[in-house]
Short mmCIF file of C-alpha atoms and ligand atoms in Angstrom, two decimals:
data_model
loop_
_atom_site.label_atom_id
_atom_site.label_comp_id
_atom_site.label_asym_id
_atom_site.label_seq_id
_atom_site.Cartn_x
_atom_site.Cartn_y
_atom_site.Cartn_z
CA MET W 26 0.00 0.00 0.00
CA PRO W 27 1.51 3.42 -0.88
CA ASP W 28 2.65 5.34 2.17
CA SER W 29 0.63 8.54 2.05
CA ASN W 30 2.85 10.47 4.47
CA ARG W 31 6.17 9.71 2.81
CA ILE W 32 7.73 12.90 1.42
CA ILE W 33 9.93 12.64 -1.66
CA ILE W 34 13.03 14.78 -1.24
CA PHE W 35 14.11 16.24 -4.59
CA ASP W 36 17.46 17.98 -4.34
CA THR W 37 18.28 20.63 -6.93
CA THR W 38 21.61 21.85 -5.50
CA LEU W 39 23.34 20.78 -8.70
CA ARG W 40 20.85 22.59 -10.95
CA ASP W 41 18.94 25.49 -9.37
CA GLY W 42 21.65 25.86 -6.71
CA GLU W 43 24.52 25.72 -9.16
CA GLN W 44 22.74 28.24 -11.38
CA SER W 45 23.31 31.05 -8.89
CA PRO W 46 26.32 33.24 -9.72
CA GLY W 47 29.55 32.04 -8.20
CA CYS W 48 28.15 28.64 -7.20
CA SER W 49 29.29 26.78 -10.27
CA MET W 50 30.97 23.43 -9.79
CA ASN W 51 33.14 21.40 -12.11
CA LEU W 52 32.41 17.80 -13.06
CA GLU W 53 34.41 16.18 -10.24
CA GLU W 54 32.81 18.49 -7.68
CA LYS W 55 29.31 17.72 -8.94
CA LEU W 56 30.06 14.02 -8.82
CA ARG W 57 31.32 14.35 -5.25
CA MET W 58 28.16 16.14 -4.23
CA ALA W 59 25.94 13.65 -6.07
CA ARG W 60 27.60 10.71 -4.28
CA LEU W 61 26.97 12.39 -0.93
CA LEU W 62 23.36 13.23 -1.77
CA ASP W 63 22.76 9.64 -2.82
CA GLU W 64 24.35 8.31 0.36
CA MET W 65 22.30 10.74 2.44
CA GLY W 66 19.09 9.27 1.02
CA VAL W 67 17.91 11.98 -1.37
CA ASP W 68 15.16 10.48 -3.55
CA VAL W 69 15.73 12.59 -6.65
CA ILE W 70 18.91 14.42 -7.62
CA GLU W 71 18.37 17.09 -10.25
CA ALA W 72 21.82 16.87 -11.77
CA GLY W 73 21.69 19.77 -14.22
CA PHE W 74 20.25 21.37 -17.31
CA PRO W 75 21.88 19.30 -20.08
CA ILE W 76 21.15 21.61 -23.04
CA ALA W 77 22.63 24.64 -21.25
CA SER W 78 26.29 23.78 -21.82
CA LYS W 79 28.68 20.98 -22.63
CA GLY W 80 29.77 21.00 -18.97
CA ASP W 81 26.18 20.59 -17.74
CA PHE W 82 25.55 17.76 -20.19
CA GLU W 83 28.71 15.88 -19.20
CA ALA W 84 28.01 16.29 -15.50
CA VAL W 85 24.46 14.90 -15.81
CA GLU W 86 25.79 12.04 -17.92
CA ALA W 87 28.57 11.20 -15.43
CA ILE W 88 26.19 11.35 -12.45
CA SER W 89 23.71 9.13 -14.29
CA ARG W 90 26.41 6.54 -14.90
CA GLU W 91 27.43 6.45 -11.25
CA ILE W 92 24.41 7.00 -9.02
CA LYS W 93 22.55 3.81 -8.25
CA ASN W 94 19.90 4.62 -5.63
CA SER W 95 18.59 8.11 -6.24
CA THR W 96 16.60 8.96 -9.34
CA VAL W 97 18.60 11.30 -11.58
CA ALA W 98 16.67 14.14 -13.19
CA GLY W 99 17.66 16.37 -16.09
CA LEU W 100 15.89 19.69 -16.63
CA CYS W 101 14.62 20.86 -20.02
CA ARG W 102 12.39 23.51 -21.50
CA ALA W 103 9.32 22.50 -23.51
CA ILE W 104 11.53 22.22 -26.58
CA LYS W 105 12.26 19.01 -28.46
CA ARG W 106 16.04 19.37 -28.58
CA ASP W 107 16.14 20.22 -24.84
CA ILE W 108 14.17 17.07 -24.05
CA GLU W 109 16.41 14.99 -26.31
CA ALA W 110 19.52 16.36 -24.60
CA SER W 111 18.06 15.53 -21.18
CA ALA W 112 17.04 12.04 -22.28
CA GLU W 113 20.51 11.39 -23.70
CA ALA W 114 22.30 12.70 -20.60
CA ILE W 115 20.29 10.59 -18.12
CA LYS W 116 20.26 7.48 -20.33
CA ALA W 117 22.59 5.43 -18.14
CA ALA W 118 20.81 6.12 -14.83
CA PRO W 119 19.04 3.09 -13.31
CA HIS W 120 16.28 5.48 -12.19
CA LYS W 121 15.79 8.46 -14.47
CA ARG W 122 13.45 11.40 -14.71
CA ILE W 123 12.88 14.07 -17.33
CA HIS W 124 11.82 17.37 -15.81
CA THR W 125 10.26 19.73 -18.31
CA PHE W 126 8.91 23.18 -17.57
CA ILE W 127 7.17 26.16 -19.13
CA SER W 128 5.88 29.42 -17.69
CA THR W 129 2.16 29.66 -17.05
CA SER W 130 1.63 33.05 -15.36
CA PRO W 131 0.11 35.89 -17.43
CA LEU W 132 3.25 37.98 -16.94
CA HIS W 133 5.67 35.28 -18.05
CA MET W 134 3.55 34.11 -20.98
CA LYS W 135 3.12 37.64 -22.33
CA TYR W 136 6.60 39.10 -21.80
CA LYS W 137 9.02 36.22 -21.47
CA LEU W 138 7.55 33.57 -23.75
CA GLN W 139 5.44 35.86 -25.94
CA MET W 140 3.03 32.98 -26.32
CA THR W 141 -0.74 32.80 -25.96
CA PRO W 142 -2.20 30.61 -23.21
CA GLU W 143 -3.50 28.21 -25.86
CA ALA W 144 -0.02 27.85 -27.37
CA VAL W 145 1.39 27.17 -23.90
CA LEU W 146 -1.23 24.47 -23.35
CA GLU W 147 -0.29 22.89 -26.63
CA ALA W 148 3.41 23.00 -25.74
CA ILE W 149 2.67 21.25 -22.43
CA THR W 150 0.91 18.36 -24.12
CA GLU W 151 3.57 18.06 -26.81
CA SER W 152 6.57 18.27 -24.46
CA VAL W 153 5.25 15.83 -21.89
CA THR W 154 4.12 13.37 -24.57
CA PHE W 155 7.56 13.56 -26.17
CA ALA W 156 9.38 13.18 -22.83
CA ARG W 157 7.36 10.05 -22.07
CA LYS W 158 8.98 8.36 -25.08
CA PHE W 159 12.22 8.21 -23.09
CA THR W 160 11.06 7.41 -19.56
CA ASP W 161 7.90 6.73 -17.57
CA ASP W 162 9.03 9.19 -14.92
CA VAL W 163 8.23 12.68 -16.21
CA GLU W 164 7.90 15.79 -14.08
CA TRP W 165 6.17 18.87 -15.41
CA SER W 166 6.65 22.30 -13.79
CA ALA W 167 4.49 25.38 -14.14
CA GLU W 168 7.15 28.07 -13.92
CA ASP W 169 5.82 31.02 -11.89
CA GLY W 170 3.01 28.66 -10.88
CA SER W 171 2.24 30.52 -7.66
CA ARG W 172 1.29 33.60 -9.72
CA THR W 173 -0.73 31.66 -12.29
CA GLU W 174 -4.51 32.12 -12.50
CA ASP W 175 -6.36 29.18 -10.98
CA ASP W 176 -8.52 28.28 -13.99
CA PHE W 177 -5.57 28.24 -16.36
CA LEU W 178 -3.35 26.36 -13.91
CA CYS W 179 -6.02 23.66 -13.59
CA ARG W 180 -6.16 23.29 -17.38
CA CYS W 181 -2.36 23.08 -17.62
CA VAL W 182 -2.04 20.50 -14.85
CA GLU W 183 -4.85 18.39 -16.28
CA ALA W 184 -3.23 18.48 -19.73
CA ALA W 185 0.21 17.57 -18.34
CA ILE W 186 -1.17 14.58 -16.44
CA LYS W 187 -3.21 13.47 -19.42
CA ALA W 188 -0.04 13.56 -21.53
CA GLY W 189 1.75 11.37 -19.00
CA ALA W 190 3.34 13.57 -16.31
CA THR W 191 3.74 11.65 -13.07
CA THR W 192 4.87 14.61 -10.93
CA ILE W 193 3.36 18.09 -11.06
CA ASN W 194 5.50 20.85 -9.63
CA ILE W 195 4.07 24.27 -8.78
CA PRO W 196 7.06 26.56 -8.22
CA ASP W 197 7.01 29.82 -6.36
CA THR W 198 9.64 30.97 -8.85
CA VAL W 199 10.01 34.51 -7.55
CA GLY W 200 9.52 33.79 -3.84
CA TYR W 201 6.34 35.87 -3.71
CA ALA W 202 3.90 33.46 -2.06
CA MET W 203 2.66 33.46 1.53
CA PRO W 204 2.20 30.11 3.29
CA ASP W 205 -1.60 30.31 3.25
CA ASP W 206 -2.04 31.26 -0.40
CA TYR W 207 0.57 28.77 -1.53
CA ALA W 208 -1.21 25.98 0.38
CA ALA W 209 -4.54 27.14 -1.06
CA LYS W 210 -3.15 26.60 -4.59
CA PHE W 211 -2.45 22.96 -3.77
CA THR W 212 -5.83 22.43 -2.14
CA MET W 213 -7.49 24.04 -5.15
CA LEU W 214 -5.65 21.74 -7.56
CA ARG W 215 -6.58 18.67 -5.57
CA ASP W 216 -10.22 19.76 -5.49
CA ARG W 217 -10.56 20.81 -9.09
CA VAL W 218 -8.25 18.82 -11.36
CA PRO W 219 -10.11 15.60 -12.21
CA ASN W 220 -7.01 13.44 -12.83
CA MET W 221 -4.92 14.92 -9.99
CA ASN W 222 -4.80 11.58 -8.15
CA ARG W 223 -2.64 10.16 -10.97
CA ALA W 224 0.35 12.40 -10.15
CA VAL W 225 2.42 13.51 -7.17
CA LEU W 226 2.20 17.20 -6.31
CA SER W 227 5.49 18.97 -5.69
CA THR W 228 6.66 22.24 -4.12
CA HIS W 229 9.58 24.37 -5.31
CA CYS W 230 10.05 27.57 -3.33
CA HIS W 231 12.47 30.46 -3.63
CA ASN W 232 13.43 32.44 -0.60
CA ASP W 233 13.07 36.08 -1.64
CA LEU W 234 10.89 36.86 1.38
CA GLY W 235 12.56 34.31 3.64
CA LEU W 236 9.50 32.05 3.39
CA ALA W 237 10.74 29.18 1.23
CA VAL W 238 10.76 26.57 3.99
CA ALA W 239 7.48 27.75 5.53
CA ASN W 240 5.81 27.75 2.13
CA SER W 241 7.09 24.26 1.30
CA LEU W 242 5.83 22.80 4.57
CA SER W 243 2.53 24.56 4.16
CA ALA W 244 2.14 22.96 0.73
CA VAL W 245 2.89 19.56 2.24
CA ASP W 246 0.05 20.11 4.68
CA ALA W 247 -2.14 20.81 1.68
CA GLY W 248 -1.21 17.57 -0.05
CA ALA W 249 2.18 18.04 -1.75
CA ARG W 250 4.30 14.92 -1.40
CA GLN W 251 7.52 16.07 -3.04
CA ILE W 252 9.68 18.97 -1.86
CA GLU W 253 12.32 20.53 -4.09
CA CYS W 254 15.17 22.03 -2.15
CA THR W 255 18.92 22.64 -1.98
CA ILE W 256 21.72 22.12 0.52
CA ASN W 257 22.39 25.28 2.54
CA GLY W 258 19.46 26.82 0.65
CA ILE W 259 21.71 27.94 -2.23
CA GLY W 260 20.03 29.05 -5.43
CA GLU W 261 19.00 31.94 -7.62
CA ARG W 262 18.86 35.30 -5.80
CA ALA W 263 17.92 34.60 -2.14
CA GLY W 264 18.12 30.86 -2.79
CA ASN W 265 15.80 27.88 -2.56
CA ALA W 266 14.19 26.11 0.41
CA ALA W 267 17.01 24.60 2.49
CA LEU W 268 16.95 20.80 2.61
CA GLU W 269 18.41 20.65 6.11
CA GLU W 270 15.78 23.00 7.54
CA LEU W 271 12.88 21.12 5.97
CA VAL W 272 14.09 17.73 7.03
CA MET W 273 14.94 18.76 10.59
CA ALA W 274 11.60 20.54 10.97
CA MET W 275 9.86 17.29 10.07
CA ARG W 276 12.11 15.27 12.36
CA THR W 277 11.81 17.66 15.30
CA ARG W 278 8.07 18.35 15.08
CA PRO W 279 6.34 15.09 14.07
CA ASP W 280 3.44 16.20 16.29
CA ALA W 281 2.78 19.14 13.96
CA MET W 282 3.98 17.45 10.76
CA PRO W 283 3.34 13.72 10.74
CA TYR W 284 5.44 13.17 7.60
CA HIS W 285 8.63 11.28 7.02
CA ASN W 286 11.37 10.99 4.45
CA GLY W 287 14.46 8.92 3.70
CA ILE W 288 17.16 11.43 4.66
CA LYS W 289 19.92 10.32 7.02
CA THR W 290 20.03 13.57 8.93
CA GLU W 291 23.34 12.60 10.55
CA MET W 292 25.00 13.41 7.22
CA ILE W 293 23.69 16.97 7.03
CA THR W 294 26.74 18.70 8.54
CA LYS W 295 29.19 16.91 6.31
CA VAL W 296 27.20 17.56 3.13
CA SER W 297 26.75 21.21 4.06
CA ARG W 298 30.47 21.68 4.75
CA THR W 299 31.47 19.94 1.55
CA LEU W 300 29.22 22.17 -0.53
CA SER W 301 30.46 25.26 1.23
CA SER W 302 34.06 24.29 0.66
CA ILE W 303 33.47 23.48 -3.01
CA THR W 304 31.60 26.68 -3.83
CA GLY W 305 33.34 29.03 -1.42
CA PHE W 306 29.92 30.12 -0.15
CA VAL W 307 30.44 30.50 3.57
CA VAL W 308 27.31 29.58 5.53
CA GLN W 309 26.15 32.49 7.70
CA PRO W 310 26.99 31.73 11.34
CA ASN W 311 23.40 32.02 12.56
CA LYS W 312 21.92 29.90 9.74
CA ALA W 313 19.49 27.31 11.12
CA ILE W 314 20.84 23.73 11.44
CA VAL W 315 24.22 24.22 9.69
CA GLY W 316 25.45 27.65 10.84
CA ALA W 317 28.50 27.65 13.13
CA ASN W 318 26.35 29.04 15.96
CA ALA W 319 23.33 26.79 15.43
CA PHE W 320 24.24 24.64 18.43
CA ALA W 321 26.49 27.07 20.32
CA HIS W 322 25.31 28.32 23.67
CA GLU W 323 27.23 31.47 24.53
CA SER W 324 25.23 33.01 27.33
CA GLY W 325 25.87 31.81 30.87
CA ILE W 326 22.20 31.20 31.56
CA HIS W 327 21.85 29.02 28.48
CA GLN W 328 25.07 27.10 29.14
CA ASP W 329 23.98 26.43 32.68
CA GLY W 330 20.57 25.21 31.52
CA VAL W 331 22.02 22.93 28.83
CA LEU W 332 24.45 21.40 31.31
CA LYS W 333 21.61 20.66 33.75
CA HIS W 334 19.32 19.29 31.06
CA ALA W 335 20.11 19.57 27.32
CA GLN W 336 16.48 20.05 26.34
CA THR W 337 16.21 23.31 28.26
CA TYR W 338 17.63 25.14 25.27
CA GLU W 339 18.22 22.43 22.65
CA ILE W 340 15.25 21.35 20.54
CA MET W 341 17.37 18.84 18.62
CA THR W 342 20.69 17.25 19.37
CA PRO W 343 23.87 18.24 17.53
CA GLU W 344 24.41 14.52 16.91
CA SER W 345 21.15 14.30 14.96
CA VAL W 346 22.73 16.51 12.27
CA GLY W 347 26.13 14.84 12.52
CA LEU W 348 27.86 17.28 14.86
CA HIS W 349 29.82 15.37 17.45
CA ARG W 350 30.86 16.35 20.91
CA SER W 351 34.25 14.93 20.34
CA ASN W 352 36.05 12.72 22.82
CA LEU W 353 39.16 12.37 20.68
CA VAL W 354 41.45 15.34 21.31
CA MET W 355 44.03 15.82 18.59
CA GLY W 356 47.47 17.32 19.00
CA LYS W 357 51.06 16.89 17.97
CA HIS W 358 51.35 13.49 19.62
CA SER W 359 48.42 12.02 17.70
CA GLY W 360 49.54 9.40 15.21
CA ARG W 361 48.22 8.06 11.95
CA HIS W 362 45.78 5.72 13.65
CA ALA W 363 44.22 8.40 15.85
CA PHE W 364 43.96 10.71 12.84
CA LYS W 365 42.19 8.00 10.85
CA SER W 366 39.76 7.33 13.72
CA LYS W 367 39.07 11.03 13.94
CA LEU W 368 38.30 11.21 10.24
CA GLU W 369 35.97 8.24 10.55
CA GLU W 370 34.21 9.83 13.52
CA MET W 371 33.61 12.95 11.42
CA GLY W 372 32.35 11.04 8.37
CA TYR W 373 35.55 11.33 6.29
CA GLY W 374 36.58 7.69 6.54
CA ASP W 375 36.44 7.22 2.78
CA LEU W 376 39.38 9.50 1.95
CA GLY W 377 41.65 8.00 -0.73
CA GLU W 378 45.16 6.88 0.20
CA ASN W 379 46.96 9.89 -1.32
CA ALA W 380 44.52 12.41 0.07
CA PHE W 381 44.80 10.75 3.49
CA GLU W 382 48.62 10.93 3.41
CA ASP W 383 48.58 14.59 2.33
CA ALA W 384 46.01 15.49 4.96
CA PHE W 385 47.97 13.64 7.65
CA ASN W 386 51.22 15.41 6.73
CA ARG W 387 49.49 18.76 6.82
CA PHE W 388 47.87 17.87 10.14
CA LYS W 389 51.34 17.12 11.59
CA ASP W 390 52.66 20.46 10.30
CA LEU W 391 49.69 22.23 11.79
CA ALA W 392 50.07 20.43 15.12
CA ASP W 393 53.62 21.83 15.32
CA LYS W 394 52.28 25.34 15.01
CA LYS W 395 49.01 25.09 16.90
CA LYS W 396 48.45 23.69 20.37
CA GLN W 397 44.84 22.63 20.05
CA ILE W 398 43.52 21.12 16.86
CA PHE W 399 39.74 21.47 16.61
CA ASP W 400 37.37 19.42 14.48
CA GLU W 401 36.94 22.47 12.25
CA ASP W 402 40.70 22.50 11.61
CA ILE W 403 40.62 18.91 10.45
CA VAL W 404 37.56 19.40 8.25
CA ALA W 405 39.25 22.42 6.64
CA LEU W 406 42.42 20.41 5.97
CA VAL W 407 40.57 17.45 4.54
CA GLU W 408 38.30 19.58 2.35
CA ASP W 409 41.41 21.35 1.10
CA GLU W 410 42.88 18.03 -0.06
CA THR W 411 39.77 16.33 -1.43
CA GLY W 412 39.20 16.31 -5.16
CA ARG W 413 42.53 17.93 -5.99
CA ASP W 414 44.42 14.82 -7.06
CA ASN W 415 44.13 15.68 -10.76
CA GLU W 416 45.22 19.30 -10.52
CA ASN W 417 47.97 20.21 -12.97
CA ILE W 418 49.17 23.28 -11.11
CA ARG W 419 50.35 22.70 -7.57
CA PHE W 420 51.65 24.96 -4.85
CA THR W 421 55.15 24.11 -3.62
CA SER W 422 56.54 26.92 -1.48
CA LEU W 423 56.38 30.61 -0.76
CA VAL W 424 58.74 33.23 0.65
CA ILE W 425 57.43 36.68 1.46
CA GLN W 426 59.05 39.98 2.25
CA ALA W 427 56.49 42.33 3.78
CA GLY W 428 56.05 45.01 6.42
CA THR W 429 56.48 48.77 6.51
CA LYS W 430 60.00 49.01 5.14
CA GLY W 431 60.80 48.38 1.53
CA PRO W 432 58.79 46.73 -1.24
CA GLN W 433 56.56 43.73 -0.62
CA ILE W 434 57.95 40.82 -2.57
CA ALA W 435 56.67 37.28 -3.13
CA SER W 436 58.83 34.41 -4.38
CA ILE W 437 56.73 31.42 -5.29
CA GLU W 438 57.54 27.93 -6.44
CA MET W 439 54.94 25.84 -8.21
CA ASP W 440 54.67 22.56 -10.00
CA VAL W 441 53.09 22.94 -13.45
CA ASP W 442 52.41 19.69 -15.33
CA GLY W 443 55.25 18.06 -13.44
CA THR W 444 57.79 20.86 -14.01
CA ARG W 445 59.07 23.04 -11.19
CA LYS W 446 58.50 26.78 -11.91
CA PHE W 447 59.65 29.82 -9.98
CA ALA W 448 58.66 33.51 -10.06
CA MET W 449 59.30 36.59 -7.99
CA SER W 450 57.17 39.73 -8.01
CA GLU W 451 56.68 42.98 -6.18
CA GLY W 452 53.17 44.08 -5.32
CA ASN W 453 50.99 46.47 -3.39
CA GLY W 454 51.09 44.33 -0.33
CA PRO W 455 52.04 40.67 0.00
CA VAL W 456 48.79 39.21 -1.41
CA ASP W 457 49.06 41.34 -4.54
CA ALA W 458 52.71 40.27 -4.89
CA ILE W 459 51.73 36.57 -4.62
CA PHE W 460 48.98 36.83 -7.20
CA LYS W 461 51.28 38.74 -9.58
CA ALA W 462 53.99 36.09 -9.20
CA ILE W 463 51.44 33.36 -10.00
CA ARG W 464 50.33 35.33 -13.07
CA MET W 465 53.94 35.39 -14.27
CA ILE W 466 54.01 31.61 -14.24
CA ILE W 467 50.48 31.06 -15.60
CA PRO W 468 49.46 34.10 -17.68
CA HIS W 469 45.68 34.74 -17.66
CA ASP W 470 45.34 38.36 -18.73
CA ASP W 471 41.60 38.25 -19.38
CA ALA W 472 40.78 37.06 -15.87
CA VAL W 473 39.70 39.47 -13.15
CA LEU W 474 39.83 38.83 -9.42
CA GLN W 475 36.28 39.42 -8.15
CA LEU W 476 36.61 38.39 -4.54
CA TYR W 477 39.32 37.81 -1.98
CA GLN W 478 38.04 36.77 1.42
CA VAL W 479 39.72 35.48 4.57
CA HIS W 480 37.87 33.52 7.20
CA ALA W 481 39.35 32.21 10.45
CA VAL W 482 38.54 28.51 10.80
CA THR W 483 38.53 28.75 14.62
CA GLY W 484 39.17 31.36 17.28
CA GLY W 485 42.65 32.39 18.49
CA THR W 486 45.56 34.15 16.86
CA ASP W 487 47.00 30.80 15.76
CA ALA W 488 43.81 29.90 13.88
CA GLN W 489 44.04 28.55 10.36
CA ALA W 490 43.00 30.96 7.63
CA GLU W 491 40.56 29.79 5.01
CA VAL W 492 40.92 32.01 1.95
CA THR W 493 38.34 32.18 -0.83
CA VAL W 494 39.03 33.80 -4.19
CA LYS W 495 36.67 34.26 -7.09
CA ILE W 496 38.04 34.81 -10.59
CA GLU W 497 36.03 35.78 -13.64
CA GLU W 498 37.16 35.29 -17.23
CA ASN W 499 34.83 36.12 -20.12
CA GLY W 500 31.74 35.36 -18.06
CA LYS W 501 33.14 32.19 -16.54
CA ILE W 502 33.35 32.39 -12.78
CA VAL W 503 35.37 30.04 -10.62
CA VAL W 504 35.91 29.89 -6.90
CA GLY W 505 39.05 28.59 -5.22
CA GLN W 506 39.80 27.90 -1.60
CA GLY W 507 42.95 27.38 0.38
CA THR W 508 43.62 26.69 4.04
CA ASP W 509 46.76 27.14 6.07
CA ALA W 510 47.97 28.45 9.39
CA ASP W 511 49.76 31.11 7.33
CA THR W 512 47.22 33.43 5.68
CA LEU W 513 49.58 34.16 2.79
CA VAL W 514 50.17 30.49 2.02
CA ALA W 515 46.39 29.96 2.19
CA SER W 516 46.01 32.86 -0.29
CA ALA W 517 48.46 31.25 -2.74
CA ARG W 518 46.72 27.88 -2.41
CA ALA W 519 43.29 29.46 -2.99
CA TYR W 520 44.43 31.34 -6.07
CA ILE W 521 46.07 28.24 -7.53
CA HIS W 522 42.94 26.20 -6.80
CA ALA W 523 40.83 28.75 -8.70
CA LEU W 524 43.27 28.73 -11.62
CA ASN W 525 43.05 24.94 -11.90
CA LYS W 526 39.28 25.24 -12.03
CA LEU W 527 39.43 28.01 -14.61
CA ILE W 528 41.60 25.94 -16.91
CA ASP W 529 39.24 22.97 -16.47
CA LYS W 530 36.24 25.19 -17.16
CA ARG W 531 37.78 26.65 -20.32
CA ALA W 532 38.10 23.12 -21.68
CA ARG W 533 34.63 22.00 -20.67
CA THR W 534 32.61 24.98 -21.86
CA ALA W 535 33.91 24.92 -25.40
CA PRO W 536 30.75 24.27 -27.42
CA PRO W 537 30.68 20.70 -28.76
CA ASP W 538 29.00 21.52 -32.05
CA VAL W 539 27.14 24.17 -33.98
CA HIS W 540 23.82 22.88 -32.72
CA MET W 541 24.76 23.45 -29.07
CA ASN W 542 26.17 26.84 -29.99
CA GLU W 543 22.72 28.10 -30.95
CA VAL W 544 21.34 27.51 -27.51
CA GLU W 545 21.15 30.40 -25.15
CA ARG W 546 21.47 29.79 -21.42
CA ALA W 547 17.71 29.82 -20.93
CA GLY W 548 17.68 29.36 -17.19
CA PRO W 549 14.38 29.75 -15.40
O1 KIV M 621 12.01 28.31 -9.95
C1 KIV M 621 11.54 27.67 -10.89
O2 KIV M 621 10.44 27.93 -11.40
C2 KIV M 621 12.33 26.56 -11.40
C3 KIV M 621 11.63 25.59 -12.31
C4 KIV M 621 12.41 25.30 -13.52
C5 KIV M 621 11.33 24.32 -11.58
O3 KIV M 621 13.46 26.40 -11.03
ZN1 ZN M 622 13.79 27.46 -9.09
#
């Protein structure tokens, strides 16, 4: 018997999330995220928008080949070649979904699509019918659905289901809805669309008014059984509904929301940190569930209460989201075995041999400089090593002359395709000197540095620095990160990381053929 309170978790971090400026990921990074999402129990992974670029297509294809449990979805407009590209990209997935969308609100139809409502209705039937040739699992979305007139929305949904759509998604594309009116839309559809019982209703909320999670849960109360969301709530503009908030709300308040899902919430912290480290998007400290302060009790009264009885101020345990009150203290006497146990305890037990060795060596170096090594230090080190095995440009060493007297000079040594390279440059300050020296070794005159940001991994003057840089070259944006106890070394590492990604991106975004070249990035 179907379980009527089971909520399907549809994660769109790799599509709607990745679409937001500065959040782009390369193929290896998307694969890493997809593996984690699959392991965490996400039901559907929207892996990308295959027609949008060669990189998107290849990422969806690679994820489809590898992911075995989650359904892999590819997004497409109501256009034949979009649907074909999606179908081709998801071909290898054991469970595959085509997700096709078209705008249905008066505003979007008139100004964006310049189509009549009747033409939109026709496009819905045609696109869904065509998508069904490739898979039985077809999702149809009414873009700007929350601002669509009820009568027309009913006709669209009925037509989509008649053509074979098995999931009907009603996005609040511009984050305009209020919980009550959004829920009313779902109730209305369930009451009025005659074939509604043949499809699953889905929510997709943007966070422009900070209501994405509230709106999603409200829609669930009104009958939606799929929620579309992203890790850390990343996404266009103010982002999408945050997966971790939705899932923890359901887990913490089953009395108010008697729904369940397949997410292993204990993986939330790790997945959130991985995404943040890949994209360079630092999670705001007071962000619910995954912010650094989400489980911190600073005030004396609160600390006292928590010590006497955790539930005085804690509505959920840190362990339930994978945050551990550690009993393994790390320092300079900790050996390989203790380091491995620590990694396992924090969910990083699957680190490859090389990455483990590199991380261990860097941990030993750090332990020489820093008395107390916190969990955050280890996560930063490990994230800094993961996924960088194939980088062609590697940092080797750095010598800096800085201070008030004389010019600031950086001398840097790097390994480029296996050859040792050296450069020395003056600059307006040591960071400028480092970046100029790197430019001398790897010229990239068209690229512009858009962001340079330093974040202390922990408290204390001996804290590791986590540096994020964002570089833009002809519309391509990449983010690099580097961590080290020395802020200047971390800066060099971050810049080199970004350069590796830029070079990779240049290769992947070259259009594969004339046909692809015609396609504009038609993101919703
Ligand atoms: O926000 C939106 O409307 C979308 C759709 C394509 C699902 O992202
Ligand atoms: Zn969206």
